[in-house]
């Protein structure tokens, strides 16, 4: 494989050394980065979501900004605004935190729909329009939005049309017992996530490496049999009896893209059915909508996704 592949493997290893017990999450996050899509991270507080994103940005030498989203955050707090300078008697542009390469939008469901829409427009268009002027965002521009799955009071859940703009929804679970013990041993030895000097970490990649790797991902071969298999899965999701909403055409394109990224990260130049299945849950869990009766029966979306996959015959 290419030099860029070696760089990404080193990046994955380095992240696993610092963020203990989240190897599957890290791999899926890197697939989303290679696929060029934005991510929702959902998990309870204290599971290392912010630390993971900050460390990743430092290791790829990416410009990093963080927005703590609250009910009083305005669209201009994200995109920026033109400010009148009394001395020069002219307007000067003050760019908002959206003008960055890696943007962490903390608790996106705590800010009102108008502010959410401003961020999602920037994600979709890769530009911001201020006073009629279109300003392009960096080539890498990558948004990781976090959500707390437990608190619903005073929140503004994203509607389905806006959720569909996120490539992956990743669930941040508690680490297993061995990993959590290692975290405690690290803390006893003096490591504290709050005090870690992120800037002292030696980068292992550059933004240019990531952009080149994305181009290589697009060259990964995908046979007609695999495309037919992927389409059969998409159509099965639309006809599944427990689902009110199946996978959209945008989801089908994203599925193709992330299957290529998963294959490339695994060191292959062709997509297998296992690559398609590996990205199914993070790609679909925020796009599929359960019927009310299925919700009352306590059905879980990940179990439904597994049922959809089991319904469709794997190509030989």
PDB file of N, CA, C and O in Angstrom, residues 259-286:
ATOM      1  N   UNK A 259     -17.555   2.408   2.422  1.00  0.00           N
ATOM      2  CA  UNK A 259     -17.085   1.027   2.184  1.00  0.00           C
ATOM      3  C   UNK A 259     -15.696   1.059   1.546  1.00  0.00           C
ATOM      4  O   UNK A 259     -14.821   0.252   1.891  1.00  0.00           O
ATOM      5  N   UNK A 260     -15.512   2.007   0.619  1.00  0.00           N
ATOM      6  CA  UNK A 260     -14.179   2.177   0.009  1.00  0.00           C
ATOM      7  C   UNK A 260     -13.148   2.591   1.064  1.00  0.00           C
ATOM      8  O   UNK A 260     -12.021   2.084   1.070  1.00  0.00           O
ATOM      9  N   UNK A 261     -13.541   3.509   1.960  1.00  0.00           N
ATOM     10  CA  UNK A 261     -12.627   3.978   3.010  1.00  0.00           C
ATOM     11  C   UNK A 261     -12.254   2.849   3.967  1.00  0.00           C
ATOM     12  O   UNK A 261     -11.092   2.704   4.358  1.00  0.00           O
ATOM     13  N   UNK A 262     -13.237   2.013   4.326  1.00  0.00           N
ATOM     14  CA  UNK A 262     -12.979   0.871   5.226  1.00  0.00           C
ATOM     15  C   UNK A 262     -12.030  -0.122   4.571  1.00  0.00           C
ATOM     16  O   UNK A 262     -11.116  -0.655   5.222  1.00  0.00           O
ATOM     17  N   UNK A 263     -12.233  -0.364   3.271  1.00  0.00           N
ATOM     18  CA  UNK A 263     -11.369  -1.282   2.521  1.00  0.00           C
ATOM     19  C   UNK A 263      -9.939  -0.745   2.445  1.00  0.00           C
ATOM     20  O   UNK A 263      -8.979  -1.474   2.686  1.00  0.00           O
ATOM     21  N   UNK A 264      -9.819   0.556   2.130  1.00  0.00           N
ATOM     22  CA  UNK A 264      -8.491   1.182   2.011  1.00  0.00           C
ATOM     23  C   UNK A 264      -7.749   1.136   3.348  1.00  0.00           C
ATOM     24  O   UNK A 264      -6.559   0.813   3.390  1.00  0.00           O
ATOM     25  N   UNK A 265      -8.451   1.418   4.444  1.00  0.00           N
ATOM     26  CA  UNK A 265      -7.820   1.409   5.765  1.00  0.00           C
ATOM     27  C   UNK A 265      -7.375  -0.003   6.147  1.00  0.00           C
ATOM     28  O   UNK A 265      -6.381  -0.183   6.853  1.00  0.00           O
ATOM     29  N   UNK A 266      -8.106  -1.014   5.647  1.00  0.00           N
ATOM     30  CA  UNK A 266      -7.745  -2.408   5.924  1.00  0.00           C
ATOM     31  C   UNK A 266      -6.610  -2.898   5.028  1.00  0.00           C
ATOM     32  O   UNK A 266      -6.141  -4.035   5.177  1.00  0.00           O
ATOM     33  N   UNK A 267      -6.179  -2.035   4.095  1.00  0.00           N
ATOM     34  CA  UNK A 267      -5.030  -2.381   3.254  1.00  0.00           C
ATOM     35  C   UNK A 267      -5.386  -3.061   1.945  1.00  0.00           C
ATOM     36  O   UNK A 267      -4.532  -3.690   1.315  1.00  0.00           O
ATOM     37  N   UNK A 268      -6.669  -2.958   1.528  1.00  0.00           N
ATOM     38  CA  UNK A 268      -7.094  -3.567   0.265  1.00  0.00           C
ATOM     39  C   UNK A 268      -7.411  -2.490  -0.764  1.00  0.00           C
ATOM     40  O   UNK A 268      -7.725  -1.363  -0.403  1.00  0.00           O
ATOM     41  N   UNK A 269      -7.355  -2.880  -2.051  1.00  0.00           N
ATOM     42  CA  UNK A 269      -7.720  -1.931  -3.107  1.00  0.00           C
ATOM     43  C   UNK A 269      -9.020  -2.337  -3.787  1.00  0.00           C
ATOM     44  O   UNK A 269      -9.318  -1.926  -4.903  1.00  0.00           O
ATOM     45  N   UNK A 270      -9.811  -3.180  -3.134  1.00  0.00           N
ATOM     46  CA  UNK A 270     -11.130  -3.564  -3.638  1.00  0.00           C
ATOM     47  C   UNK A 270     -12.065  -3.757  -2.448  1.00  0.00           C
ATOM     48  O   UNK A 270     -11.645  -4.132  -1.353  1.00  0.00           O
ATOM     49  N   UNK A 271     -13.355  -3.496  -2.679  1.00  0.00           N
ATOM     50  CA  UNK A 271     -14.357  -3.568  -1.609  1.00  0.00           C
ATOM     51  C   UNK A 271     -14.938  -4.978  -1.522  1.00  0.00           C
ATOM     52  O   UNK A 271     -15.256  -5.590  -2.543  1.00  0.00           O
ATOM     53  N   UNK A 272     -15.080  -5.483  -0.304  1.00  0.00           N
ATOM     54  CA  UNK A 272     -15.700  -6.795  -0.065  1.00  0.00           C
ATOM     55  C   UNK A 272     -17.064  -6.591   0.613  1.00  0.00           C
ATOM     56  O   UNK A 272     -17.323  -5.516   1.166  1.00  0.00           O
ATOM     57  N   UNK A 273     -17.919  -7.607   0.622  1.00  0.00           N
ATOM     58  CA  UNK A 273     -19.190  -7.490   1.354  1.00  0.00           C
ATOM     59  C   UNK A 273     -18.993  -7.167   2.839  1.00  0.00           C
ATOM     60  O   UNK A 273     -19.812  -6.463   3.430  1.00  0.00           O
ATOM     61  N   UNK A 274     -17.896  -7.643   3.418  1.00  0.00           N
ATOM     62  CA  UNK A 274     -17.622  -7.349   4.840  1.00  0.00           C
ATOM     63  C   UNK A 274     -17.383  -5.859   5.069  1.00  0.00           C
ATOM     64  O   UNK A 274     -17.743  -5.317   6.114  1.00  0.00           O
ATOM     65  N   UNK A 275     -16.770  -5.183   4.090  1.00  0.00           N
ATOM     66  CA  UNK A 275     -16.573  -3.726   4.198  1.00  0.00           C
ATOM     67  C   UNK A 275     -17.926  -3.016   4.212  1.00  0.00           C
ATOM     68  O   UNK A 275     -18.134  -2.072   4.981  1.00  0.00           O
ATOM     69  N   UNK A 276     -18.838  -3.473   3.358  1.00  0.00           N
ATOM     70  CA  UNK A 276     -20.182  -2.881   3.280  1.00  0.00           C
ATOM     71  C   UNK A 276     -20.900  -3.066   4.617  1.00  0.00           C
ATOM     72  O   UNK A 276     -21.519  -2.136   5.140  1.00  0.00           O
ATOM     73  N   UNK A 277     -20.800  -4.277   5.173  1.00  0.00           N
ATOM     74  CA  UNK A 277     -21.480  -4.573   6.441  1.00  0.00           C
ATOM     75  C   UNK A 277     -20.835  -3.833   7.619  1.00  0.00           C
ATOM     76  O   UNK A 277     -21.521  -3.420   8.548  1.00  0.00           O
ATOM     77  N   UNK A 278     -19.515  -3.638   7.563  1.00  0.00           N
ATOM     78  CA  UNK A 278     -18.790  -3.029   8.693  1.00  0.00           C
ATOM     79  C   UNK A 278     -19.223  -1.597   8.970  1.00  0.00           C
ATOM     80  O   UNK A 278     -19.201  -1.148  10.118  1.00  0.00           O
ATOM     81  N   UNK A 279     -19.617  -0.866   7.913  1.00  0.00           N
ATOM     82  CA  UNK A 279     -19.983   0.551   8.097  1.00  0.00           C
ATOM     83  C   UNK A 279     -21.494   0.755   8.200  1.00  0.00           C
ATOM     84  O   UNK A 279     -21.957   1.884   8.347  1.00  0.00           O
ATOM     85  N   UNK A 280     -22.269  -0.331   8.137  1.00  0.00           N
ATOM     86  CA  UNK A 280     -23.729  -0.207   8.083  1.00  0.00           C
ATOM     87  C   UNK A 280     -24.306   0.484   9.320  1.00  0.00           C
ATOM     88  O   UNK A 280     -25.115   1.415   9.189  1.00  0.00           O
ATOM     89  N   UNK A 281     -23.920   0.053  10.513  1.00  0.00           N
ATOM     90  CA  UNK A 281     -24.537   0.618  11.736  1.00  0.00           C
ATOM     91  C   UNK A 281     -24.234   2.102  11.920  1.00  0.00           C
ATOM     92  O   UNK A 281     -25.160   2.898  12.091  1.00  0.00           O
ATOM     93  N   UNK A 282     -22.950   2.536  11.896  1.00  0.00           N
ATOM     94  CA  UNK A 282     -22.695   3.975  12.059  1.00  0.00           C
ATOM     95  C   UNK A 282     -23.305   4.824  10.951  1.00  0.00           C
ATOM     96  O   UNK A 282     -23.690   5.966  11.168  1.00  0.00           O
ATOM     97  N   UNK A 283     -23.441   4.247   9.750  1.00  0.00           N
ATOM     98  CA  UNK A 283     -23.978   5.000   8.617  1.00  0.00           C
ATOM     99  C   UNK A 283     -25.501   5.145   8.675  1.00  0.00           C
ATOM    100  O   UNK A 283     -26.059   6.154   8.265  1.00  0.00           O
ATOM    101  N   UNK A 284     -26.187   4.118   9.208  1.00  0.00           N
ATOM    102  CA  UNK A 284     -27.650   4.067   9.121  1.00  0.00           C
ATOM    103  C   UNK A 284     -28.392   4.411  10.405  1.00  0.00           C
ATOM    104  O   UNK A 284     -29.566   4.759  10.364  1.00  0.00           O
ATOM    105  N   UNK A 285     -27.728   4.299  11.568  1.00  0.00           N
ATOM    106  CA  UNK A 285     -28.487   4.372  12.826  1.00  0.00           C
ATOM    107  C   UNK A 285     -29.182   5.714  13.039  1.00  0.00           C
ATOM    108  O   UNK A 285     -30.165   5.786  13.767  1.00  0.00           O
ATOM    109  N   UNK A 286     -28.695   6.799  12.423  1.00  0.00           N
ATOM    110  CA  UNK A 286     -29.349   8.097  12.571  1.00  0.00           C
ATOM    111  C   UNK A 286     -30.236   8.439  11.372  1.00  0.00           C
ATOM    112  O   UNK A 286     -30.897   9.473  11.369  1.00  0.00           O
TER     113      UNK A 286
END
